[in-house]
Amino acid sequence: MSKVLDVRSLRMETESGVPIIDDVSFSVASGEVVALIGESGAGKSTIGLSALGYKRPGLRFSGGQVLLNGQDMLSANPAELRARRGREVAYVAQSAAAAFNAVHRLGSQITEAPQQHGIMSRTEAEEQLVRLARQMQLPDPENIARRYPHEVSGGQLQRLMVIMAMACRPDLLVFDEPTTALDVTTQVEVLAALKETLRDSGASAVYVSHDLAVVAQIADRIVVLRNGRMVETGTTAQIIEAPQQTYTRELLGAVNTVPKLKAVPREHTARPPAPIVELKGIQAAYPKYGKADAAPVLHDINISIPKGRVLGVIGESGSGKSTLAKVISGLLPQTGGEVLLDGQVLSKRIRSRSLAQRRDLQLVVQMPDLAFNPARSIASSLDRQLAFFTDLSAKARKDRIADLMRMVELDPEITQRMPHQLSGGQKQRVSLARALSTEPALLLCDEVTSALDTVVAASIVDLLKKFKHDIGQSMMFISHDIATVAKLADYVAVLKAGCVVELKPLRDLLSKPEHPYTQMLLNAVPDLRPGWLESHRGDAGVRSAEHNFSERNRTGAA
Amino acid sequence: MTLHEQPVQASTKSGMLSPLGLSGTIAVGVLISFLVVGLAAPLIAPHGYSEVISDMSFLPVGEAGLLGTDYLGRDLLSRLLYGARTTLLLALAATAIAFVFGVLGGAAAGILGGRWDMAMSRINDVFFGFPQIMLALIVVSAVGTSYTVLIVTVGFIEGTRVYRIARALAQNIMTMEFVQISIARGENMGWILWNEILPNAAVPLSTDLGLRFTYSILLLSALSFLGLGVQPPAADWGVMVRENLTGLHFGAAAALMPALAIFSVTLSVNHLVDLRLSRMQRDISEELLS
């Protein structure tokens, strides 16, 4: 087999000389899919983009070669690059929504490249678009070209971007985390469509991802990267079954899969502890001016969270998970129903809640980068929280902050820094410390692991587990990822379009999910084994078709 | 377990300390010297601002006094020095009022949101939408001109511009999660404004501060030029341009010098603002790369 891409000891550095990529070599044979895997900052996207001879502003190539079909991309001049990009190599970005121009129809954007390169006439390009759209299982393939980017769903847009990349039938496709921004159920469909199309076209691919389970489904070989260096390389089976390096094993250990639990006979028929927080018939909507009846986001939510237990809330984006947390914390007054804290009805508005009530409900947010005021030091942010809720002296607060830091397994010295000097995982730990500093009755965790790398996310979940066992912390743990929820939760509520479709103990939910939507969510989490995708397609084909149908109705109405 | 969490390197503070470059240093020098000579005018000016030193008007540079005479035969240099004092101090005072009014109002509207924001912003829009020189003329001709009236009027007009910027910044910052956490804690509006909004809006607002200062100079000079601002015989650069306009026919320096002074001050301030902006952009791109 001939090599389509041959990266030879590639080195890159910043303009100030800090090495970013250090001696990376790998090759992609014709028809092969090679995955670049690693955490954020590993340089995987940067390497992927180098196949197009592209470097981000502020970086420069400092050594090595990137041979595409035998010719070096690094030394090519702009005219050569223009001629080869699109035609020989094409790029699929993570966020399709940001990659399409919002004011042009999809068809004209997709058919532009082959016409520019003089490969096809407009009619040919349009015919090809319809053919690929059918292959990618997009709804209404004949007319989808006439739509604008906002008129199709995120998963459809991602598939359309793959079609755009394939329009010139390139020899190599570079996928940069193409399914990371998608919901699990959508991810499976995009992945399946992608794999099929790649196989049929015979194109090679570089697949950049941080998710080993996803990569296992699509890649022939895997290159593990860390801090711009290669850690290990091998076939997918080798890497997954017999990893050589500690780091690879660690990555594998952090992969989230849903545990296979068997239903147990009710041994603990003892009644659960008294509820700490109860939601009764909660309805919520985002206010709109001039409109009295804004569309509700939550419909009649009834949940109670027993003291010392963890309630997991799962659902896809737009299902109302975060809205639920906002209602409980008082950030969004509900339009109907009641929130009870320890048996007492809470006021809808924060201002009418007592200090003790506010202290008892603490929120930890998704994005650690936005959780702290960038203009204040970590210590000052934490100190404010303590000064606000407690009457400790300045000295006592300082000691308490140090204790809290040790509790979240951080060096107390870290509080002297500014937020931007901390990593995402550190910030999320401090964020937890801030919430726990008031010894809240209920900790509201809104997607706290979603913005983190898998290894770091796993350590945050371990930390939460520790709080649950050591201090009996009650929590509401919101996540889109059922595998993460399964590590922590005692009870799980499945949210779909603002309704709770299933609410039961974790064990029961995993062993005998009743609602079809829960079953679909559970089935959509990739297993860490090659071939899972095919077997999943087999038993989920019917549901998938059904899902496609509803997706089409939704976008048709838009 | 925290093995892979590498703290982001402490970035070196680029900002105030790095040199401004040649052009920046010149701009700072121009501003400081105008301010110093303006404040010291009574001490260093060779003549009083209304003292007639020659029977001849529009004498060229060097013939009487250093810069010649104006249309009444007064010493141009002395008037220019006293003018710096009036023009710059009035503009500074007006800018200060514009900022207090604009930032507090705009940030309050951004924080409160909803109906309050609606009411405050639409009222602001009425004044914002009115041609500013017209508005100033109406106010000044209605209540008569004085330094106080001028400062408050120009401050208010420029304040409507600051209001818009402050409101947009506050709205953006309000959606950040750290502010949401403060709100959930039950912090009051004043605390949020002072501790969360202002520190994070300081950089863009300080950029606007420079621009607002130049606009204040220009608006004040325009009013003086139209005869509704600073009243003769007091010296102000705008007044001086107007009263010496006829001198342009004779090629006299008297009309050009005050215009040149206005030009060099606004250019210097603008240049400093530009430097600041390009530095901000560089900081942002460095942050993205790190």
Tab-separated table of C-alpha atoms in Angstrom, chain A residues 39 57-58 226-227 247 250 289 331 350 358 365-367 370-376 384-385 388-389 409 417 420-423 425-426 429 434 455-456 459, chain B residues 1-11 112-115 118 175-181 183-189 191 195-197 199-200 287 289:
chain	number	residue	atom	x	y	z
A	39	GLU	CA	-5.759	15.334	26.057
A	57	PRO	CA	-1.036	32.141	13.880
A	58	GLY	CA	1.883	32.458	16.275
A	226	ARG	CA	1.077	13.852	25.078
A	227	ASN	CA	2.468	17.389	25.303
A	247	TYR	CA	-0.029	6.980	30.098
A	250	GLU	CA	-4.340	5.790	32.251
A	289	TYR	CA	-40.783	40.672	26.549
A	331	LEU	CA	-31.565	32.141	39.296
A	350	ILE	CA	-33.254	34.718	45.506
A	358	ARG	CA	-29.040	30.385	50.061
A	365	VAL	CA	-21.078	25.418	37.060
A	366	GLN	CA	-19.921	23.737	33.885
A	367	MET	CA	-17.184	26.013	32.595
A	370	LEU	CA	-15.951	31.286	33.692
A	371	ALA	CA	-16.514	30.282	37.302
A	372	PHE	CA	-14.109	32.824	38.778
A	373	ASN	CA	-13.848	36.555	38.405
A	374	PRO	CA	-10.688	36.911	36.279
A	375	ALA	CA	-9.813	40.153	38.039
A	376	ARG	CA	-9.629	38.671	41.563
A	384	ARG	CA	-15.860	36.624	49.824
A	385	GLN	CA	-17.953	33.459	49.950
A	388	PHE	CA	-20.744	36.529	53.113
A	389	PHE	CA	-22.094	33.385	54.721
A	409	GLU	CA	-6.518	17.854	47.197
A	417	ARG	CA	-2.776	32.848	42.073
A	420	HIS	CA	-5.991	32.168	34.547
A	421	GLN	CA	-2.891	30.666	36.178
A	422	LEU	CA	-4.796	27.503	37.100
A	423	SER	CA	-5.622	24.563	34.879
A	425	GLY	CA	-9.173	20.751	36.581
A	426	GLN	CA	-7.673	22.865	39.360
A	429	ARG	CA	-11.648	21.737	42.303
A	434	ARG	CA	-16.151	27.322	47.176
A	455	VAL	CA	-8.530	11.768	32.951
A	456	VAL	CA	-9.165	15.016	34.816
A	459	SER	CA	-10.527	12.551	39.101
B	1	MET	CA	-4.062	11.521	40.270
B	2	THR	CA	-3.522	15.178	39.564
B	3	LEU	CA	-0.675	14.006	37.407
B	4	HIS	CA	-1.870	15.553	34.174
B	5	GLU	CA	-3.076	18.850	35.443
B	6	GLN	CA	-0.373	21.219	34.503
B	7	PRO	CA	-0.940	24.727	35.722
B	8	VAL	CA	-0.852	27.319	33.020
B	9	GLN	CA	2.443	29.141	33.159
B	10	ALA	CA	2.288	32.388	35.017
B	11	SER	CA	2.202	34.800	32.146
B	112	LEU	CA	-30.944	45.257	36.385
B	113	GLY	CA	-32.082	44.244	32.921
B	114	GLY	CA	-35.755	43.866	32.068
B	115	ARG	CA	-38.085	46.822	32.442
B	118	MET	CA	-35.807	49.210	28.851
B	175	THR	CA	-24.015	36.268	31.667
B	176	MET	CA	-20.676	34.920	32.909
B	177	GLU	CA	-21.064	32.145	35.379
B	178	PHE	CA	-19.051	33.760	38.160
B	179	VAL	CA	-21.585	36.585	38.250
B	180	GLN	CA	-24.436	34.085	38.291
B	181	ILE	CA	-22.826	32.504	41.333
B	183	ILE	CA	-26.281	36.510	42.247
B	184	ALA	CA	-27.224	33.102	43.616
B	185	ARG	CA	-25.311	33.983	46.787
B	186	GLY	CA	-27.584	37.013	47.146
B	187	GLU	CA	-25.069	39.817	46.546
B	188	ASN	CA	-26.634	43.246	46.051
B	189	MET	CA	-26.377	45.298	42.901
B	191	TRP	CA	-21.396	44.927	45.189
B	195	ASN	CA	-16.491	43.955	42.343
B	196	GLU	CA	-17.540	41.943	39.333
B	197	ILE	CA	-18.463	44.336	36.520
B	199	PRO	CA	-12.765	45.387	37.251
B	200	ASN	CA	-13.566	43.328	34.169
B	287	GLU	CA	-3.731	34.103	25.747
B	289	LEU	CA	-2.053	30.424	22.134
